Amino acid sequence: MTPRHTILLTGGLGYIGSHTAVALVEAGYRAVILDDLSNSERSVFDAICQICGDEHLEFIEGDVTDAACLKTVFEAHDFFGVIHFAAKKSVAESEADPLSYLHTNLSGLVELLRAMDTAGVYNLVFSSSATVYGDQEVFPIPETATRHAVNTYGYTKVASEEMLERVGTADDRWSFGVLRYFNPIGAHGSGLIGENPKGIPANLLPYIDRVATGELPELVVYGDDYDTPDGTGVRDYIHVMDLAEGHVQSLDAIDATGQGHVVNIGTGQGYSVLEVIKAYEAVSDIEIPFRIAPRRAGDVAVYCADASLARDVLGFQAKRDLFEMCRTNWAWTQKMAEAKTA
Ligand SMILES: NC(=O)c1ccc[n+]([C@@H]2O[C@H](COP(=O)([O-])OP(=O)(O)OC[C@H]3O[C@@H](n4cnc5c(N)ncnc54)[C@H](O)[C@@H]3O)[C@@H](O)[C@H]2O)c1
């Protein structure tokens, strides 16, 4: 089958990019992945090909901040658009080494926009984040909420959104699909791709994975005295395949209307830390030991998306529930553990 369009995925071997590559190929697109492997492995490309065939997939090792590399990539392909995942994403690291975050996340975006402009490619879907809302107290959060960076990583996302607005205002050929992700978890149902953070995970599900496999002794739950049904923090978790399919819908909407959009991508429904632990125990049949510690500074009780605009503008609605998120995470974790001992 001839692909509908060819899409460049910067950072496409990472957690969200790899799942989106699968969703794109399954929706009839051709995906060209550009990744410098700074936070991923070449083997992820083989796994993507194993899931959806290699006919409509290509991998190029390269750095999005490298103008010469981008020039070569754009000259060799006829892209309909780009999905820009390539970025550094650790809040703690962004505080310790802000310059490298400004370089990769902001200079990388500028170089990409320049290369797109030169090549006459004006459709971009951008990986933004709920972090642009900072420490909001009102939930669910609508897209109209004030942007407010509370760390350097968050600053790069706020600044990127502002840059896109300025570029779009100056030249109406651009269409930007800005997707503000909430908390992606889970893995592809095949168990072949998933999240594989280096070092001690900063996020809840990868941490639980390591407790389930015995690599970490217990989970620490920060605060059980929040104003939530069971006292623990509530977050808007979204299955990574739902999020991946949201990118396809974003491109489809740009293709159909020529218009951009700025939308939250979440389920609109929150789950507490204890609910996540229970669901994980149910699907894995493993008890997850945990202890309660005092609240962490800066954490809020509830952080959930108002998901109605993505539904209205893109027709986006998350389909997979918390059990499916935990089931697929556990299946992926088991495959990784098997591979380590093989
Ligand atoms: N995972 C989340 O919870 C989350 C939430 C909100 C937003 N985001 C954003 O989504 C995007 C993807 O996140 P992810 O979780 O898949 O991260 P990831 O680290 O798994 O994937 C990012 C990929 O980009 C690559 N990369 C980094 N710098 C590069 C460069 N200079 N040139 C080329 N490739 C480069 C890495 O090797 C990696 O494969 C990021 O922009 C991130 O900020 C992620």
Coordinates of C-alpha atoms and ligand atoms in Angstrom, one line a residue:
M1 CA 0.0 0.0 0.0
T2 CA 1.3 3.5 -0.8
P3 CA 1.7 5.5 2.4
R4 CA -0.5 8.5 2.8
H5 CA 2.3 10.8 3.8
T6 CA 5.9 10.6 5.1
I7 CA 6.5 12.0 8.6
L8 CA 9.8 12.8 10.3
L9 CA 9.9 11.8 13.9
T10 CA 12.7 13.4 15.8
G11 CA 13.5 11.4 18.9
G12 CA 11.4 8.6 17.5
L13 CA 13.2 5.8 19.2
G14 CA 12.3 7.1 22.7
Y15 CA 9.3 6.0 24.8
I16 CA 6.6 8.0 23.2
G17 CA 8.2 8.3 19.7
S18 CA 8.5 4.5 19.3
H19 CA 4.8 3.9 20.1
T20 CA 3.8 6.8 17.8
A21 CA 5.9 5.3 15.0
V22 CA 3.8 2.1 15.3
A23 CA 0.6 4.0 15.4
L24 CA 1.6 6.1 12.3
V25 CA 2.5 3.0 10.2
E26 CA -0.7 1.3 11.3
A27 CA -2.7 4.4 10.2
G28 CA -1.0 4.3 6.7
Y29 CA 1.8 6.8 7.2
R30 CA 5.5 6.3 6.5
A31 CA 7.7 7.1 9.4
V32 CA 11.3 8.3 9.2
I33 CA 13.0 8.4 12.6
L34 CA 15.9 10.7 13.5
D35 CA 17.4 10.0 16.9
D36 CA 20.9 10.5 18.3
L37 CA 20.4 7.5 20.7
S38 CA 21.3 9.7 23.7
N39 CA 18.3 8.2 25.6
S40 CA 17.4 5.1 23.5
E41 CA 18.9 2.1 21.8
R42 CA 19.2 1.1 18.2
S43 CA 17.4 -2.2 19.0
V44 CA 14.2 -0.2 19.5
F45 CA 14.0 0.3 15.8
D46 CA 14.2 -3.5 15.2
A47 CA 11.4 -3.9 17.7
I48 CA 9.2 -1.4 15.9
C49 CA 9.9 -3.1 12.6
Q50 CA 9.0 -6.5 14.3
I51 CA 5.6 -5.0 15.3
C52 CA 4.5 -3.3 12.1
G53 CA 7.0 -4.4 9.3
D54 CA 9.9 -2.5 8.0
E55 CA 8.4 -1.4 4.6
H56 CA 7.3 2.0 5.8
L57 CA 10.0 2.7 8.4
E58 CA 13.5 4.2 8.2
F59 CA 16.0 5.1 10.9
I60 CA 18.7 7.8 10.7
E61 CA 21.1 8.3 13.5
G62 CA 21.6 12.1 14.0
D63 CA 21.2 15.1 16.2
V64 CA 18.4 17.5 15.9
T65 CA 20.6 20.4 16.9
D66 CA 22.9 19.7 14.0
A67 CA 21.9 21.9 11.1
A68 CA 24.0 20.0 8.5
C69 CA 22.4 16.7 9.5
L70 CA 18.9 18.2 9.3
K71 CA 19.7 19.6 5.8
T72 CA 20.7 16.2 4.5
V73 CA 17.6 14.5 6.0
F74 CA 15.2 17.1 4.5
E75 CA 16.9 17.0 1.1
A76 CA 16.6 13.2 0.9
H77 CA 12.8 13.1 1.8
D78 CA 9.5 14.7 0.9
F79 CA 7.9 15.2 4.3
F80 CA 4.3 16.1 4.9
G81 CA 5.2 17.1 8.4
V82 CA 7.3 16.5 11.5
I83 CA 6.6 15.2 15.0
H84 CA 9.2 16.7 17.3
F85 CA 9.8 14.4 20.3
A86 CA 13.6 14.9 20.6
A87 CA 14.3 16.6 24.0
K88 CA 15.8 16.1 27.4
K89 CA 13.1 15.4 30.0
S90 CA 14.4 15.1 33.5
V91 CA 13.4 17.9 35.8
A92 CA 16.2 17.2 38.3
E93 CA 18.9 17.1 35.5
S94 CA 17.5 20.3 34.0
E95 CA 18.1 22.1 37.3
A96 CA 21.6 20.7 37.6
D97 CA 22.6 21.4 34.0
P98 CA 20.3 24.1 32.5
L99 CA 22.5 24.9 29.5
S100 CA 22.3 21.4 28.1
Y101 CA 18.5 21.6 28.4
L102 CA 18.3 25.0 26.7
H103 CA 20.6 23.7 23.9
T104 CA 18.8 20.5 23.1
N105 CA 15.2 21.6 23.8
L106 CA 15.3 25.2 22.5
S107 CA 18.2 25.3 20.0
G108 CA 17.1 21.9 18.7
L109 CA 13.6 23.4 18.0
V110 CA 15.0 26.5 16.3
E111 CA 17.3 24.4 14.0
L112 CA 14.4 22.1 13.2
L113 CA 12.1 25.0 12.3
R114 CA 14.8 26.5 10.1
A115 CA 15.4 23.2 8.2
M116 CA 11.6 22.8 7.8
D117 CA 11.3 26.4 6.4
T118 CA 14.1 25.8 4.0
A119 CA 12.5 22.6 2.8
G120 CA 9.0 24.1 2.6
V121 CA 7.6 21.8 5.3
Y122 CA 5.2 23.7 7.5
N123 CA 3.3 21.1 9.5
L124 CA 4.7 20.3 13.0
V125 CA 3.3 18.3 15.9
F126 CA 5.1 19.3 19.1
S127 CA 5.6 17.3 22.3
S128 CA 4.6 19.7 25.0
S129 CA 3.7 18.8 28.5
A130 CA 1.3 19.5 31.4
T131 CA 4.4 20.9 33.1
V132 CA 3.6 24.2 31.3
Y133 CA 0.8 24.7 33.8
G134 CA 3.3 24.7 36.7
D135 CA 1.8 24.4 40.2
Q136 CA -1.9 25.0 39.3
E137 CA -4.5 24.6 42.1
V138 CA -7.6 24.4 39.9
F139 CA -8.5 21.0 38.3
P140 CA -9.3 19.8 35.8
I141 CA -6.9 22.1 34.0
P142 CA -8.2 23.8 30.8
E143 CA -5.8 24.9 28.0
T144 CA -6.7 28.5 28.9
A145 CA -4.9 28.2 32.3
T146 CA -1.9 30.4 32.7
R147 CA 1.5 29.0 31.6
H148 CA 4.0 29.1 34.4
A149 CA 7.4 27.3 34.5
V150 CA 8.5 26.0 37.9
N151 CA 11.8 24.4 36.7
T152 CA 14.2 24.6 33.7
Y153 CA 12.6 21.7 31.9
G154 CA 9.2 23.3 32.2
Y155 CA 10.7 26.6 31.0
T156 CA 11.9 24.9 27.8
K157 CA 8.4 23.7 27.1
V158 CA 6.8 27.1 27.9
A159 CA 9.5 28.9 25.8
S160 CA 9.0 26.4 22.9
E161 CA 5.3 27.0 22.8
E162 CA 5.9 30.8 22.8
M163 CA 8.4 30.4 20.0
L164 CA 5.9 28.4 17.9
E165 CA 3.3 31.2 18.5
R166 CA 5.7 33.9 17.3
V167 CA 6.8 31.9 14.2
G168 CA 3.1 31.1 13.4
T169 CA 2.0 34.7 13.8
A170 CA 4.8 35.9 11.4
D171 CA 4.0 33.3 8.7
D172 CA 0.6 31.7 8.3
R173 CA 1.9 28.8 6.2
W174 CA 2.8 27.1 9.5
S175 CA 0.4 24.7 11.3
F176 CA 1.4 23.6 14.8
G177 CA -0.3 20.8 16.7
V178 CA 0.8 21.4 20.3
L179 CA 0.0 18.4 22.4
R180 CA 0.3 18.9 26.2
Y181 CA 0.8 15.3 27.5
F182 CA -0.2 14.4 31.0
N183 CA 1.3 11.2 32.5
P184 CA 1.9 8.5 29.8
I185 CA 2.4 5.0 31.2
G186 CA 2.0 1.5 29.8
A187 CA 3.6 -0.2 26.8
H188 CA 2.7 -1.7 23.4
G189 CA 0.6 -4.8 23.8
S190 CA 3.3 -6.9 22.1
G191 CA 5.6 -6.3 25.1
L192 CA 8.4 -5.4 22.5
I193 CA 8.6 -1.7 23.3
G194 CA 8.0 0.3 26.4
E195 CA 9.6 2.8 28.8
N196 CA 13.1 1.9 29.9
P197 CA 14.5 4.8 32.0
K198 CA 18.2 4.8 32.9
G199 CA 19.1 4.9 36.7
I200 CA 16.5 5.1 39.4
P201 CA 13.2 6.0 37.8
A202 CA 11.6 9.4 38.7
N203 CA 8.1 8.3 37.7
L204 CA 5.6 6.1 39.5
L205 CA 5.1 3.2 37.1
P206 CA 8.7 2.5 36.1
Y207 CA 9.5 2.6 39.9
I208 CA 6.8 0.1 40.6
D209 CA 8.2 -2.1 37.8
R210 CA 11.6 -2.2 39.6
V211 CA 9.9 -3.0 42.9
A212 CA 7.9 -5.8 41.2
T213 CA 11.1 -7.4 39.8
G214 CA 13.0 -7.0 43.1
E215 CA 15.5 -4.5 41.8
L216 CA 14.2 -1.9 44.3
P217 CA 13.0 -3.0 47.8
E218 CA 9.9 -0.8 48.2
L219 CA 7.9 2.1 46.8
V220 CA 7.8 5.3 48.8
V221 CA 4.4 7.1 48.7
Y222 CA 4.8 10.8 49.4
G223 CA 1.8 11.9 51.5
D224 CA -1.4 10.1 52.5
D225 CA -3.1 13.2 53.9
Y226 CA -4.2 15.0 50.7
D227 CA -7.8 16.0 50.2
T228 CA -8.4 13.0 47.9
P229 CA -10.6 9.8 48.5
D230 CA -7.7 7.7 49.9
G231 CA -5.4 10.6 50.9
T232 CA -2.7 9.9 48.2
G233 CA -2.0 12.1 45.2
V234 CA -4.2 11.8 42.1
R235 CA -2.7 12.1 38.6
D236 CA -4.0 11.8 35.1
Y237 CA -2.3 8.7 33.6
I238 CA -2.8 8.0 30.0
H239 CA -1.9 4.8 28.1
V240 CA 1.1 5.5 25.8
M241 CA -0.8 3.9 22.8
D242 CA -3.7 6.3 23.3
L243 CA -1.2 9.1 23.4
A244 CA 0.5 7.7 20.3
E245 CA -2.8 7.6 18.4
G246 CA -3.4 11.2 19.5
H247 CA -0.5 12.2 17.3
V248 CA -2.0 10.5 14.3
Q249 CA -5.2 12.4 15.0
S250 CA -3.3 15.7 15.4
L251 CA -1.6 15.1 11.9
D252 CA -5.0 14.1 10.4
A253 CA -6.6 17.3 11.8
I254 CA -3.8 19.5 10.3
D255 CA -4.1 17.6 7.0
A256 CA -7.9 18.0 6.9
T257 CA -8.1 21.7 8.1
G258 CA -4.7 23.3 7.5
Q259 CA -5.2 24.6 11.1
G260 CA -3.1 24.0 14.2
H261 CA -4.3 23.4 17.7
V262 CA -3.1 23.5 21.3
V263 CA -4.7 20.6 23.3
N264 CA -4.3 18.6 26.5
I265 CA -3.8 14.9 25.9
G266 CA -5.0 13.1 29.0
T267 CA -7.9 10.9 30.0
G268 CA -9.5 13.6 32.2
Q269 CA -9.8 11.0 34.9
G270 CA -7.3 10.8 37.8
Y271 CA -6.1 7.7 39.7
S272 CA -4.5 7.8 43.1
V273 CA -1.1 6.3 43.9
L274 CA -2.8 3.6 46.0
E275 CA -5.2 2.8 43.1
V276 CA -2.3 2.4 40.7
I277 CA -0.5 0.0 43.2
K278 CA -3.7 -2.1 43.6
A279 CA -4.2 -2.3 39.8
Y280 CA -0.6 -3.3 39.3
E281 CA -0.8 -6.0 42.0
A282 CA -4.0 -7.3 40.4
V283 CA -2.5 -7.7 36.9
S284 CA 1.0 -9.0 38.1
D285 CA -0.1 -11.1 41.1
I286 CA 2.8 -9.6 42.9
E287 CA 2.6 -7.6 46.2
I288 CA 4.2 -4.2 45.9
P289 CA 5.7 -3.2 49.3
F290 CA 5.4 0.5 50.0
R291 CA 5.8 2.9 52.9
I292 CA 4.2 6.3 53.5
A293 CA 6.5 9.3 53.7
P294 CA 5.7 13.0 54.3
R295 CA 4.5 15.1 51.3
R296 CA 7.1 16.4 49.0
A297 CA 7.5 20.2 48.6
G298 CA 5.8 21.3 45.4
D299 CA 3.5 18.3 45.0
V300 CA -0.3 19.0 44.7
A301 CA -3.2 16.8 45.6
V302 CA -4.7 16.4 42.1
Y303 CA -3.3 17.1 38.6
C304 CA -5.8 16.2 35.9
A305 CA -6.5 17.4 32.4
D306 CA -9.7 19.0 31.1
A307 CA -9.7 16.6 28.1
S308 CA -12.7 18.1 26.3
L309 CA -10.9 20.3 23.8
A310 CA -8.9 17.4 22.3
R311 CA -12.2 15.5 22.0
D312 CA -13.9 18.5 20.2
V313 CA -11.0 19.5 18.0
L314 CA -9.3 16.1 17.2
G315 CA -12.1 13.6 18.1
F316 CA -9.5 12.2 20.6
Q317 CA -10.7 10.0 23.4
A318 CA -8.5 7.7 25.5
K319 CA -9.7 4.1 25.2
R320 CA -7.5 2.1 27.6
D321 CA -8.1 1.9 31.3
L322 CA -5.7 1.7 34.3
F323 CA -5.6 -2.1 34.2
E324 CA -4.5 -2.1 30.6
M325 CA -1.9 0.5 31.4
C326 CA -0.5 -1.7 34.3
R327 CA -0.9 -5.0 32.4
T328 CA 1.1 -3.8 29.4
N329 CA 3.7 -2.2 31.6
W330 CA 4.1 -5.5 33.5
A331 CA 4.3 -7.5 30.3
W332 CA 7.1 -5.2 29.0
T333 CA 8.9 -5.4 32.3
Q334 CA 8.9 -9.2 32.3
K335 CA 10.2 -9.3 28.7
M336 CA 13.1 -6.9 29.7
A337 CA 13.9 -9.0 32.8
E338 CA 13.9 -12.2 30.6
A339 CA 16.2 -10.6 28.1
K340 CA 18.6 -9.6 30.9
T341 CA 18.9 -13.2 32.2
A342 CA 19.0 -14.8 28.8
Ligands
LIG1 N1 7.4 10.8 29.1 C1 6.7 11.8 29.7 O1 6.2 11.6 30.8 C2 6.5 13.1 29.0 C3 5.5 14.0 29.4 C4 5.3 15.2 28.8 C5 6.1 15.6 27.7 N2 7.1 14.7 27.3 C6 7.9 15.1 26.1 O2 7.7 14.1 25.1 C7 8.9 14.0 24.3 C8 9.3 12.5 24.3 O3 9.4 12.0 25.6 P1 9.8 10.5 25.9 O4 9.2 10.2 27.2 O5 9.5 9.7 24.7 O6 11.4 10.7 26.1 P2 12.6 9.8 25.7 O7 13.8 10.3 26.3 O8 12.2 8.4 25.9 O9 12.7 10.1 24.1 C9 13.4 11.2 23.6 C10 14.2 10.7 22.4 O10 14.9 11.8 21.8 C11 16.2 11.4 21.6 N3 17.0 12.7 21.6 C12 17.3 13.4 22.7 N4 18.1 14.5 22.2 C13 18.2 14.4 20.9 C14 18.9 15.1 19.9 N5 19.5 16.2 20.2 N6 18.8 14.7 18.6 C15 18.1 13.6 18.3 N7 17.5 12.8 19.2 C16 17.5 13.2 20.5 C17 16.6 10.4 22.7 O11 17.7 9.6 22.3 C18 15.3 9.7 22.9 O12 15.2 8.5 22.0 C19 9.9 14.9 25.0 O13 9.9 16.1 24.3 C20 9.4 15.1 26.4 O14 9.8 16.3 26.9 C21 7.3 13.5 27.9

